[in-house]
mmCIF file of C-alpha atoms in Angstrom:
data_model
loop_
_atom_site.group_PDB
_atom_site.id
_atom_site.type_symbol
_atom_site.label_atom_id
_atom_site.label_comp_id
_atom_site.label_asym_id
_atom_site.label_seq_id
_atom_site.Cartn_x
_atom_site.Cartn_y
_atom_site.Cartn_z
ATOM 1 C CA MET P 67 79.355 -3.123 24.595
ATOM 2 C CA PRO P 68 76.845 -0.415 23.717
ATOM 3 C CA PRO P 69 77.337 1.669 20.591
ATOM 4 C CA PRO P 70 78.030 5.405 20.963
ATOM 5 C CA CYS P 71 75.085 7.797 20.739
ATOM 6 C CA PHE P 72 74.424 9.285 17.306
ATOM 7 C CA ASN P 73 73.792 12.739 18.842
ATOM 8 C CA CYS P 74 76.415 13.223 21.562
ATOM 9 C CA ALA P 75 78.843 10.269 21.054
ATOM 10 C CA GLU P 76 78.402 9.258 24.717
ATOM 11 C CA THR P 77 78.653 5.543 25.555
ATOM 12 C CA ARG P 78 76.383 5.546 28.632
ATOM 13 C CA MET P 79 73.477 3.684 27.057
ATOM 14 C CA LEU P 80 70.543 1.580 28.235
ATOM 15 C CA ASN P 81 69.407 -1.412 26.185
ATOM 16 C CA LEU P 82 65.640 -0.954 25.895
ATOM 17 C CA ASP P 83 65.024 -4.633 25.029
ATOM 18 C CA THR P 84 66.320 -5.579 28.469
ATOM 19 C CA ALA P 85 64.386 -2.739 30.095
ATOM 20 C CA GLN P 86 61.218 -3.954 28.362
ATOM 21 C CA ARG P 87 61.668 -7.504 29.669
ATOM 22 C CA ILE P 88 62.303 -6.290 33.214
ATOM 23 C CA GLY P 89 59.389 -3.853 33.064
ATOM 24 C CA THR P 90 56.959 -6.452 31.749
ATOM 25 C CA THR P 91 57.993 -8.989 34.386
ATOM 26 C CA GLY P 92 57.770 -6.425 37.176
ATOM 27 C CA SER P 93 54.365 -5.202 35.997
ATOM 28 C CA CYS P 94 53.117 -8.782 35.836
ATOM 29 C CA LEU P 95 54.257 -9.453 39.408
ATOM 30 C CA ILE P 96 52.845 -6.204 40.778
ATOM 31 C CA GLY P 97 49.578 -6.644 38.888
ATOM 32 C CA GLY P 98 49.299 -10.198 40.196
ATOM 33 C CA ALA P 99 49.859 -9.086 43.776
ATOM 34 C CA ILE P 100 47.270 -6.321 43.449
ATOM 35 C CA GLY P 101 44.785 -8.695 41.807
ATOM 36 C CA ALA P 102 45.215 -11.317 44.516
ATOM 37 C CA TRP P 103 44.883 -8.735 47.287
ATOM 38 C CA ARG P 104 41.769 -7.133 45.789
ATOM 39 C CA SER P 105 40.018 -10.444 45.190
ATOM 40 C CA ALA P 106 40.872 -11.834 48.640
ATOM 41 C CA ALA P 107 40.014 -8.657 50.560
ATOM 42 C CA VAL P 108 36.238 -8.880 50.349
ATOM 43 C CA THR P 109 34.120 -6.536 52.433
ATOM 44 C CA ARG P 110 31.127 -8.822 52.794
ATOM 45 C CA PRO P 111 30.775 -11.102 55.844
ATOM 46 C CA LEU P 112 32.650 -14.368 55.629
ATOM 47 C CA SER P 113 30.724 -17.558 55.057
ATOM 48 C CA ILE P 114 30.911 -20.372 57.579
ATOM 49 C CA ALA P 115 33.125 -22.446 55.273
ATOM 50 C CA THR P 116 35.581 -19.580 54.799
ATOM 51 C CA SER P 117 35.768 -18.732 58.475
ATOM 52 C CA ARG P 118 36.466 -22.364 59.404
ATOM 53 C CA PHE P 119 38.809 -23.068 56.497
ATOM 54 C CA PRO P 120 40.967 -19.995 55.710
ATOM 55 C CA LEU P 121 42.425 -21.510 52.533
ATOM 56 C CA ALA P 122 38.984 -21.327 50.906
ATOM 57 C CA LYS P 123 39.969 -17.862 49.630
ATOM 58 C CA LEU P 124 42.994 -19.284 47.829
ATOM 59 C CA PRO P 125 41.273 -20.116 44.492
ATOM 60 C CA VAL P 126 39.749 -16.636 44.338
ATOM 61 C CA ALA P 127 43.114 -15.057 45.116
ATOM 62 C CA MET P 128 44.793 -17.183 42.429
ATOM 63 C CA MET P 129 42.246 -16.112 39.803
ATOM 64 C CA GLY P 130 42.701 -12.473 40.828
ATOM 65 C CA ALA P 131 46.474 -12.807 40.642
ATOM 66 C CA PHE P 132 46.273 -14.351 37.183
ATOM 67 C CA ALA P 133 43.969 -11.623 35.856
ATOM 68 C CA GLY P 134 46.007 -8.867 37.499
ATOM 69 C CA GLY P 135 49.240 -10.294 36.138
ATOM 70 C CA GLN P 136 47.857 -10.351 32.612
ATOM 71 C CA SER P 137 46.657 -6.761 32.961
ATOM 72 C CA GLY P 138 50.023 -5.590 34.282
ATOM 73 C CA ALA P 139 51.949 -7.296 31.488
ATOM 74 C CA ARG P 140 49.597 -5.829 28.875
ATOM 75 C CA VAL P 141 50.041 -2.299 30.239
ATOM 76 C CA ALA P 142 53.836 -2.620 30.172
ATOM 77 C CA ALA P 143 53.788 -4.041 26.630
ATOM 78 C CA LEU P 144 51.593 -1.166 25.408
ATOM 79 C CA PHE P 145 53.828 1.393 27.095
ATOM 80 C CA PHE P 146 56.982 0.051 25.497
ATOM 81 C CA SER P 147 55.386 -0.435 22.064
ATOM 82 C CA GLN P 148 54.506 3.282 21.999
ATOM 83 C CA TRP P 149 57.873 4.375 23.365
ATOM 84 C CA LEU P 150 60.302 2.345 21.242
ATOM 85 C CA PRO P 151 61.502 3.786 17.924
ATOM 86 C CA PRO P 152 60.236 2.077 14.756
ATOM 87 C CA GLY P 153 62.463 -0.144 12.674
ATOM 88 C CA GLU P 154 64.708 -3.131 13.141
ATOM 89 C CA GLY P 155 67.712 -3.506 15.378
ATOM 90 C CA THR P 156 68.456 -3.175 19.065
ATOM 91 C CA PRO P 157 66.816 -0.117 20.686
ATOM 92 C CA TRP P 158 69.105 2.040 22.842
ATOM 93 C CA LEU P 159 68.480 5.028 25.128
ATOM 94 C CA CYS P 160 71.300 7.516 25.678
ATOM 95 C CA LEU P 161 71.461 8.404 29.368
ATOM 96 C CA SER P 162 73.227 11.711 28.630
ATOM 97 C CA CYS P 163 70.994 13.381 26.042
ATOM 98 C CA GLY P 164 67.869 11.150 26.082
ATOM 99 C CA HIS P 165 68.131 10.228 22.397
ATOM 100 C CA ILE P 166 66.421 6.931 21.481
ATOM 101 C CA PHE P 167 67.660 5.074 18.408
ATOM 102 C CA ARG P 168 67.993 1.589 16.988
ATOM 103 C CA HIS P 169 71.405 0.134 16.298
ATOM 104 C CA PRO P 170 71.248 -2.286 13.344
ATOM 105 C CA PHE P 171 72.012 -5.914 13.951
ATOM 106 C CA PRO P 172 75.530 -6.944 12.889
ATOM 107 C CA PRO P 173 75.694 -8.802 9.574
ATOM 108 C CA LEU P 174 75.832 -12.559 9.685
ATOM 109 C CA ALA P 175 79.242 -14.165 9.434
ATOM 110 C CA PRO P 176 80.072 -15.469 5.966
ATOM 111 C CA ALA P 177 79.773 -19.212 5.449
ATOM 112 C CA ARG P 178 83.095 -21.022 5.114
#
């Protein structure tokens, strides 16, 4: 259950840790698809081996997907690192007023 906002006491909150994971994964997938498409869509004439064996482009597309995926994940990580508030705890975004804050982690249970 999300904590209430410190500004407006609204409980409609978005956990930014979860949003960061989803954003990084989505950026990695989109970057990989763009990288594979750009590396496989060459404008030069096809060689004889490529025209006879269409899967010859597969290694190039895989390398492009890997590089594009890394680039997409890096962009998302940089975006979230600049956007999240400093400090420790779970970051939350209030959907009513737009306030971003960190809710401290609950204390550990005492040892019995």
